[in-house]
Tab-separated table of C-alpha atoms in Angstrom:
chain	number	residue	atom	x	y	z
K	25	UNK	CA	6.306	12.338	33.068
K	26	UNK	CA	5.528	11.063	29.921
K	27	UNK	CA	7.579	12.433	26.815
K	28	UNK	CA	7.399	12.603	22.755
K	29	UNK	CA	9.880	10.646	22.550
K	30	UNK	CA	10.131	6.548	20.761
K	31	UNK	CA	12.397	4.167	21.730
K	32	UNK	CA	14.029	1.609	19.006
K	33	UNK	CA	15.491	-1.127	20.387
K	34	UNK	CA	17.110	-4.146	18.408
K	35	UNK	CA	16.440	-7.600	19.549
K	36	UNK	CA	17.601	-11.759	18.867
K	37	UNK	CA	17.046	-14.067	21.789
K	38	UNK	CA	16.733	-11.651	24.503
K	39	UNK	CA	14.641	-12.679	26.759
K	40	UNK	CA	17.188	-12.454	29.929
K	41	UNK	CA	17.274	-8.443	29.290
K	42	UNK	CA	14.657	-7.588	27.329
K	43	UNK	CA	11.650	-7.040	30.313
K	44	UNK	CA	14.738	-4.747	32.011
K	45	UNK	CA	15.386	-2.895	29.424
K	46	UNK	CA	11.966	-1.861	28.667
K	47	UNK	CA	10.500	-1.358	32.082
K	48	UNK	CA	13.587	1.301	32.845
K	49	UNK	CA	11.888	3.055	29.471
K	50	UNK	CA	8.147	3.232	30.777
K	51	UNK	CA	8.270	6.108	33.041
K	52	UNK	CA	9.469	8.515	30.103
K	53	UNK	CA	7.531	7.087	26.983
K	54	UNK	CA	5.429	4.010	26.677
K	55	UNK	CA	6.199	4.429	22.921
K	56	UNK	CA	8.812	1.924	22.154
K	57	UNK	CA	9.710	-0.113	18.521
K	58	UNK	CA	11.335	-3.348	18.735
K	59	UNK	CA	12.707	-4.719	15.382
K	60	UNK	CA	13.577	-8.596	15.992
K	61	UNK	CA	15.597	-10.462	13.429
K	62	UNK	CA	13.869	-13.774	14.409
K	63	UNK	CA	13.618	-14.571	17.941
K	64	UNK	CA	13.225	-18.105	18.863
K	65	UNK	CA	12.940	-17.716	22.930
K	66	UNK	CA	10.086	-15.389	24.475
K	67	UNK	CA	11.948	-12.007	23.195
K	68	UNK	CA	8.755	-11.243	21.202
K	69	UNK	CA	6.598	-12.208	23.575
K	70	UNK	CA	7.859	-10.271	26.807
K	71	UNK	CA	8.142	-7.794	24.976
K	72	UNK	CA	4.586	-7.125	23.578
K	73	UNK	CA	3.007	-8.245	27.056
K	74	UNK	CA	4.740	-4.879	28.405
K	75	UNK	CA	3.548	-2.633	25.615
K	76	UNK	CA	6.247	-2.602	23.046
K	77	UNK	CA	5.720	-2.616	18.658
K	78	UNK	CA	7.356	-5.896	17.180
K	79	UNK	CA	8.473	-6.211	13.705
K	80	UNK	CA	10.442	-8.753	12.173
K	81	UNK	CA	13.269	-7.746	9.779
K	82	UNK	CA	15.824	-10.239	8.613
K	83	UNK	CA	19.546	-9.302	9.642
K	84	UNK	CA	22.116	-7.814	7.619
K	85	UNK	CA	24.175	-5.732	9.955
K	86	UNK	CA	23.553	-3.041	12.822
K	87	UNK	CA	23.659	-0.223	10.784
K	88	UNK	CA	20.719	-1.598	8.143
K	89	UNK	CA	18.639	-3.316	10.744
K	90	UNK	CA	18.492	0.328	12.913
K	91	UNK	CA	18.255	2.477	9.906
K	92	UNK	CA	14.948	0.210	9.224
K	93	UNK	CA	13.764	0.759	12.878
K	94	UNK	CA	14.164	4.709	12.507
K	95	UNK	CA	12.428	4.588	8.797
K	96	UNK	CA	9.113	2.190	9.799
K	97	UNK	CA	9.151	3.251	13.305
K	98	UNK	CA	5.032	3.624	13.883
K	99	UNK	CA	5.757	6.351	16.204
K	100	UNK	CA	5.730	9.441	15.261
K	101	UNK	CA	7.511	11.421	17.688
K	102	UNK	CA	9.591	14.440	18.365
K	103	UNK	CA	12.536	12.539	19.356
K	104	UNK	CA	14.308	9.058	18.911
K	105	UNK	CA	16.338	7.121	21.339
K	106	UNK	CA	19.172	3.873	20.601
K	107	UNK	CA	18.974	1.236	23.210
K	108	UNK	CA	20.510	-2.122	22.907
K	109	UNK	CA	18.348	-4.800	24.442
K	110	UNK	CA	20.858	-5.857	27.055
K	111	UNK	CA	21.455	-1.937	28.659
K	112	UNK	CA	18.759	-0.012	31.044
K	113	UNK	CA	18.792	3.638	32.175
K	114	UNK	CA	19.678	4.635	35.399
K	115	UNK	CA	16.534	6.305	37.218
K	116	UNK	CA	18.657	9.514	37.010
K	117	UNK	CA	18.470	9.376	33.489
K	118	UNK	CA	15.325	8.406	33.161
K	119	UNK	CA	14.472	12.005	35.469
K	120	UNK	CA	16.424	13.818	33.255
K	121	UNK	CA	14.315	13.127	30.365
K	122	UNK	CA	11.532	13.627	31.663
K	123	UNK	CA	12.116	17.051	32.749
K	124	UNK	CA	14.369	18.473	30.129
K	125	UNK	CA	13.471	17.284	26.786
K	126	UNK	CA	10.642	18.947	26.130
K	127	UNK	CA	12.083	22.312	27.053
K	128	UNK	CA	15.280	22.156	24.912
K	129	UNK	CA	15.864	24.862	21.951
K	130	UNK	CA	14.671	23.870	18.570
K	131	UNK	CA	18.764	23.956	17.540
K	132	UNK	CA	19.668	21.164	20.005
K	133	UNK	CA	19.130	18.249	17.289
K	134	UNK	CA	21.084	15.484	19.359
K	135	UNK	CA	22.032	14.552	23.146
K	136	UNK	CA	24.709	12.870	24.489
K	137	UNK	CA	24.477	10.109	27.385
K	138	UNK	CA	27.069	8.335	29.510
K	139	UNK	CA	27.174	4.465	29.150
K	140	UNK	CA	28.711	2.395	32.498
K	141	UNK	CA	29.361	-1.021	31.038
K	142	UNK	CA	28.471	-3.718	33.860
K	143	UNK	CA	31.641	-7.131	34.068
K	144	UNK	CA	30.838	-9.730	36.047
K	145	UNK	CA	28.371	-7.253	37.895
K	146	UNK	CA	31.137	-5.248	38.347
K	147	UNK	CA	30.914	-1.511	37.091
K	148	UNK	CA	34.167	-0.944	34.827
K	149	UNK	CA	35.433	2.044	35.847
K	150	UNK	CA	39.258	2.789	34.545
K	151	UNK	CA	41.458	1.900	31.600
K	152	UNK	CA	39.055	4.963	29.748
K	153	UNK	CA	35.529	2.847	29.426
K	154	UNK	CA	34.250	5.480	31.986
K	155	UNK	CA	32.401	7.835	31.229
K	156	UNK	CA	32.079	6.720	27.036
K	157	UNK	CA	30.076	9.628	25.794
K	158	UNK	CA	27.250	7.979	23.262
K	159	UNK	CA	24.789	10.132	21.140
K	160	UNK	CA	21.706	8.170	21.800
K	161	UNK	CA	19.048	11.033	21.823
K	162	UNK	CA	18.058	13.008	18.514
K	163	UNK	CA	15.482	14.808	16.760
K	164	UNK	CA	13.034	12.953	14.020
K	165	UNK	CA	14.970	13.175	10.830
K	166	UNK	CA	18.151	14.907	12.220
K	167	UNK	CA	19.947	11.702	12.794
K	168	UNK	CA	20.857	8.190	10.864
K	169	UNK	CA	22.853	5.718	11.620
K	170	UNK	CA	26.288	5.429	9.637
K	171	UNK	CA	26.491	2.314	7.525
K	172	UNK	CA	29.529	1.070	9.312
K	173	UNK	CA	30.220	-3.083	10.055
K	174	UNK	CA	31.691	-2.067	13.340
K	175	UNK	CA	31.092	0.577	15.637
K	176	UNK	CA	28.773	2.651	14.031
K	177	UNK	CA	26.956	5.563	15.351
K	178	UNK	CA	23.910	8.249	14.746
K	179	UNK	CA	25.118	10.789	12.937
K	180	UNK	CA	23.297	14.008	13.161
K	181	UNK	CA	22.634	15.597	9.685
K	182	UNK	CA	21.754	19.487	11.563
K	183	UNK	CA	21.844	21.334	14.435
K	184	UNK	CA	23.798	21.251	17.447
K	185	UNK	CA	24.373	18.588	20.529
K	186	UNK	CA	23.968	18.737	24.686
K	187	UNK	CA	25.143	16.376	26.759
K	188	UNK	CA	22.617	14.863	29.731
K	189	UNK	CA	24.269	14.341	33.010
K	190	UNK	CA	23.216	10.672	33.850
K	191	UNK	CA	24.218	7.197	32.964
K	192	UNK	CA	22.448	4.092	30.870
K	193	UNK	CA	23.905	0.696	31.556
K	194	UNK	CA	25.738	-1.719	29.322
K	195	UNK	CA	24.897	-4.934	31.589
K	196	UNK	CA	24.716	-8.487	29.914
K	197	UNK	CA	24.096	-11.174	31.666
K	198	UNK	CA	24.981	-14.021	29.428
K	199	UNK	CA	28.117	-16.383	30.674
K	200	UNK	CA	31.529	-15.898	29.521
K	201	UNK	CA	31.025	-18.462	26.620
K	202	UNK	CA	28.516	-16.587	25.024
K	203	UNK	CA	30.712	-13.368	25.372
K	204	UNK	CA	33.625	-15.175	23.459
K	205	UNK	CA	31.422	-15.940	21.123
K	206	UNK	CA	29.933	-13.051	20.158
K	207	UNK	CA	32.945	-11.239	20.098
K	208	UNK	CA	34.182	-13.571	17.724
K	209	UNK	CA	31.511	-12.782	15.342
K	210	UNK	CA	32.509	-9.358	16.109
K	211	UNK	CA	35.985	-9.748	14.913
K	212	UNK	CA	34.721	-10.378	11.900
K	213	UNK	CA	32.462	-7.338	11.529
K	214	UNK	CA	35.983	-5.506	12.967
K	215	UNK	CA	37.933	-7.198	9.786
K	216	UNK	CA	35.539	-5.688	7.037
K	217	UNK	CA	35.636	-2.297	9.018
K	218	UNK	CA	39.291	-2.089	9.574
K	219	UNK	CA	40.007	-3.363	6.139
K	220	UNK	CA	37.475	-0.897	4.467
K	221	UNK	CA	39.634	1.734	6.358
K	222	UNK	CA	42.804	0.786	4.330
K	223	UNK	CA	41.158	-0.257	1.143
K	224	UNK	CA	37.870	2.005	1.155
K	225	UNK	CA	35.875	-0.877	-0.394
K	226	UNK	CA	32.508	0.609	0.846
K	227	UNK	CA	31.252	4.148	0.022
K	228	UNK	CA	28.969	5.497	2.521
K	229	UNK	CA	28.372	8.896	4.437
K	230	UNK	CA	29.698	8.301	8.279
K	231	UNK	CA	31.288	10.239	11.066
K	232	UNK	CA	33.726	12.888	10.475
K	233	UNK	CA	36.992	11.600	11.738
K	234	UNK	CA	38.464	14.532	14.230
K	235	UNK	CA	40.694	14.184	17.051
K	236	UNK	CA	39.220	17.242	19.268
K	237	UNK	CA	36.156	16.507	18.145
K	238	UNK	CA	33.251	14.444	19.927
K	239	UNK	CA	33.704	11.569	21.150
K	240	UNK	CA	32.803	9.673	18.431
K	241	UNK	CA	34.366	11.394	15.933
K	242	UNK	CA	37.888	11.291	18.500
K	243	UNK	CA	37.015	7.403	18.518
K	244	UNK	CA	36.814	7.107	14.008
K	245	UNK	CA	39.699	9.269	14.188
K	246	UNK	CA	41.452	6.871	16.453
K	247	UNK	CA	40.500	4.159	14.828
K	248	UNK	CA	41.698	5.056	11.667
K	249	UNK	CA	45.400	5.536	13.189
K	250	UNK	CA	44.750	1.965	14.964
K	251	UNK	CA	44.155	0.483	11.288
K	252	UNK	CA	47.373	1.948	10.113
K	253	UNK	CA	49.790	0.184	12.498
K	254	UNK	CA	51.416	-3.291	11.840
K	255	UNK	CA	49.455	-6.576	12.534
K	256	UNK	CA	50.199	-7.772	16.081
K	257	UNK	CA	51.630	-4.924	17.476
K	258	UNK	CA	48.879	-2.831	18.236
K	259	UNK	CA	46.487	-5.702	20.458
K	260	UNK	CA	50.024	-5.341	23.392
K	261	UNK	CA	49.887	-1.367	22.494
K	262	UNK	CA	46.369	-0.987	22.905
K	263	UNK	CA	46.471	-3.163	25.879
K	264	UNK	CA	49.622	-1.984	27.791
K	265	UNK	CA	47.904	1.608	27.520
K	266	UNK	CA	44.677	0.892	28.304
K	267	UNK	CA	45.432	-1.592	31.211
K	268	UNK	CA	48.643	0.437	32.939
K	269	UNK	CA	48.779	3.966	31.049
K	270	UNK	CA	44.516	4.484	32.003
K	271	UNK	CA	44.955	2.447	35.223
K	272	UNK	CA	42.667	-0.679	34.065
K	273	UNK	CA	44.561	-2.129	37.130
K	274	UNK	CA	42.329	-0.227	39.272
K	275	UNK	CA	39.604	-2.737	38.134
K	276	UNK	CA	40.423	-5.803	40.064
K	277	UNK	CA	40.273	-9.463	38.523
K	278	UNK	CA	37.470	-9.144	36.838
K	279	UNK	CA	38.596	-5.602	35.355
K	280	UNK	CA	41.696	-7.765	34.599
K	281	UNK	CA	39.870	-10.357	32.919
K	282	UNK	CA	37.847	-7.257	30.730
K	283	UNK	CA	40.573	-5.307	29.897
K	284	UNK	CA	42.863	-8.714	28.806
K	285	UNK	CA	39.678	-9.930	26.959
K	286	UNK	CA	38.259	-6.758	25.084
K	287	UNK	CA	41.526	-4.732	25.241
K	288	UNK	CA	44.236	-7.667	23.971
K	289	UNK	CA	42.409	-10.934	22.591
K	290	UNK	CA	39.351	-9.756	20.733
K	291	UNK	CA	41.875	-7.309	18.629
K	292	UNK	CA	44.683	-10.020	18.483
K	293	UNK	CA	41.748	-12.189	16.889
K	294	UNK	CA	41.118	-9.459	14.714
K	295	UNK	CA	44.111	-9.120	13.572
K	296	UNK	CA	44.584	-13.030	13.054
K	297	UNK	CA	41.609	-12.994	11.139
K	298	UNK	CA	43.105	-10.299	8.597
K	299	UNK	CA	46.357	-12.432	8.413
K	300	UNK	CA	44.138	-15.062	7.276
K	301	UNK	CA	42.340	-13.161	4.670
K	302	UNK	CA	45.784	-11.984	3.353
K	303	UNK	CA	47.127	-15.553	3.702
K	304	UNK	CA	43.822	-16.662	1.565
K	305	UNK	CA	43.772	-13.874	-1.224
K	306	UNK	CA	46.281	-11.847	-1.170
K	307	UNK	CA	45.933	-7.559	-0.328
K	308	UNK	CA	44.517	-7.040	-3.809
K	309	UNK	CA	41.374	-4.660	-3.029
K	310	UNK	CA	38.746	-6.859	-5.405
K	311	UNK	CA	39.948	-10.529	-4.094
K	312	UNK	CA	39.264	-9.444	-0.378
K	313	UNK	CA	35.819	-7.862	-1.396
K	314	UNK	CA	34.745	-11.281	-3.312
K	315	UNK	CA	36.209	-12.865	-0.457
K	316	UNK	CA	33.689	-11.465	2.192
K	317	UNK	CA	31.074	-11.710	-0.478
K	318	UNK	CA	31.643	-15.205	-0.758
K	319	UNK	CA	33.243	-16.116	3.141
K	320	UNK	CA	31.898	-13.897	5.221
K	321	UNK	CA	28.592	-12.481	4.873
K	322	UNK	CA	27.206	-15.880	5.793
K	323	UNK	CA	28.582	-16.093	9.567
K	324	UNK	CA	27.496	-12.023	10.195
K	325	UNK	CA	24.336	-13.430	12.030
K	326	UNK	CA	24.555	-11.035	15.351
């Protein structure tokens, strides 16, 4: 059953998920907002064929590029809903929504989803990345998303939250190259975030950092104690817990490969990366802002 509810999704050369993502949308709301940042493949195309709004807006980061989708989304609908281009909703979900949204108090502002995140096909179950709660569903104008480099999320401005029951998916299907890649570009976006933590270089209104609080304010607050250890400890601590203390071992190889990948390298590279900037300019707070003014900025294409 159809619902008044839009979809904004976020798009760049997606045409291996995009079709996917959409059709796993359709049987709730045929109301769906892409904003590309300048597709070259059939992203645009696929897209449109199957009923979706396209508009181009250059890329600055994910924060500013969804914050655009939520202020000229065409739709103007009860609810919104975050997708990335590469996930899909479980048929569960997609039930779910369709029989309890429109029947929610006017005081529920936000809803909270489970994400599975897909390795190698493989469903990543253990070393916690099951269930990560995600607040993906809010009201029009109850939500915006925090202006964060890394890791940002919707943060609702009233009301209260629910969580659904059901699951979307977090399944790309790009090789391992590409996944190396992008997660380098993520380092860097991890660098200005982490940094901005210790040197609060960038004043903006974002999640309340609280240990018992949801999950994404347990995860800012965590964070935030991450960013205070020493360089090059914390990639083996965060690993050795994640991998042994939240049985990531339970995973198999290709859990093995995840959890050594996403848990250990991609924050060791992060943490190289910071070594470099300190190696470059020094820890004075106004050289490492001109330096990511003048480094940076350019390579934060993704």
């Amino acid at each position: 059953m159809q619902q008044d509810i839009s979809v904004i999704i976020l798009t760049f050369n997606e045409e291996k998920h995009i079709a996917r993502c959409i059709k796993s949308i359709l049987p709730f709301t045929h109301k769906i907002f892409i904003v590309d940042s300048g597709s070259t493949d059939k992203t645009v195309e696929i897209a449109e064929k199957l009923g979706a709004i396209v508009q181009y807006n250059p890329w600055v980061n994910y924060a500013q590029q969804f914050n655009f989708g939520i202020e000229n989304n065409p739709h103007k609908t009860k609810w919104l809903m975050r997708m990335d281009s590469d996930e899909y909703i479980m048929p569960e979900l997609s039930e779910e929504i369709s029989s309890k949204l429109a029947g929610l108090d006017d005081q529920i502002s936000g809803i909270y989803v489970k994400r599975r995140v897909m390795f190698f096909n493989k469903w990543i179950r253990h070393g916690a990345y099951y269930p990560i709660w995600l607040l993906r569903i809010w009201r029009n104008g109850r939500g915006v998303c925090e202006e964060t480099w890394m890791d940002e999320h919707i943060k609702i401005t009233e009301g209260i939250t629910q969580n659904f029951s059901h699951d979307i998916v977090d399944h790309n299907l790009n090789n391992l190259t590409w996944w190396t890649q992008k997660h380098n570009l993520y380092a860097i976006r991890e660098v200005i975030d982490l940094l901005n933590m210790k040197y609060d270089f960038r004043d903006f209104e974002s999640v309340e950092p609280k240990l018992l609080g949801s999950q994404e304010q347990r995860k800012r607050y965590l964070k935030m104690k991450y960013a205070s250890l020493p360089l090059f400890t914390r990639p083996f601590m965060y690993f050795i817990y994640r991998y042994f203390f939240r049985l990531g071992f339970l995973d198999g190889t290709k859990g093995l490969v995840w959890h050594f990948l996403q848990g250990f390298w991609y924050r060791f590279l992060v943490d190289a990366k910071i070594f470099e900037v300190y190696q470059r300019v020094g820890k004075d707070k106004n050289a490492i802002v001109d330096f990511f003014q003048k480094e940076y900025n350019k390579n934060l294409r993704s």
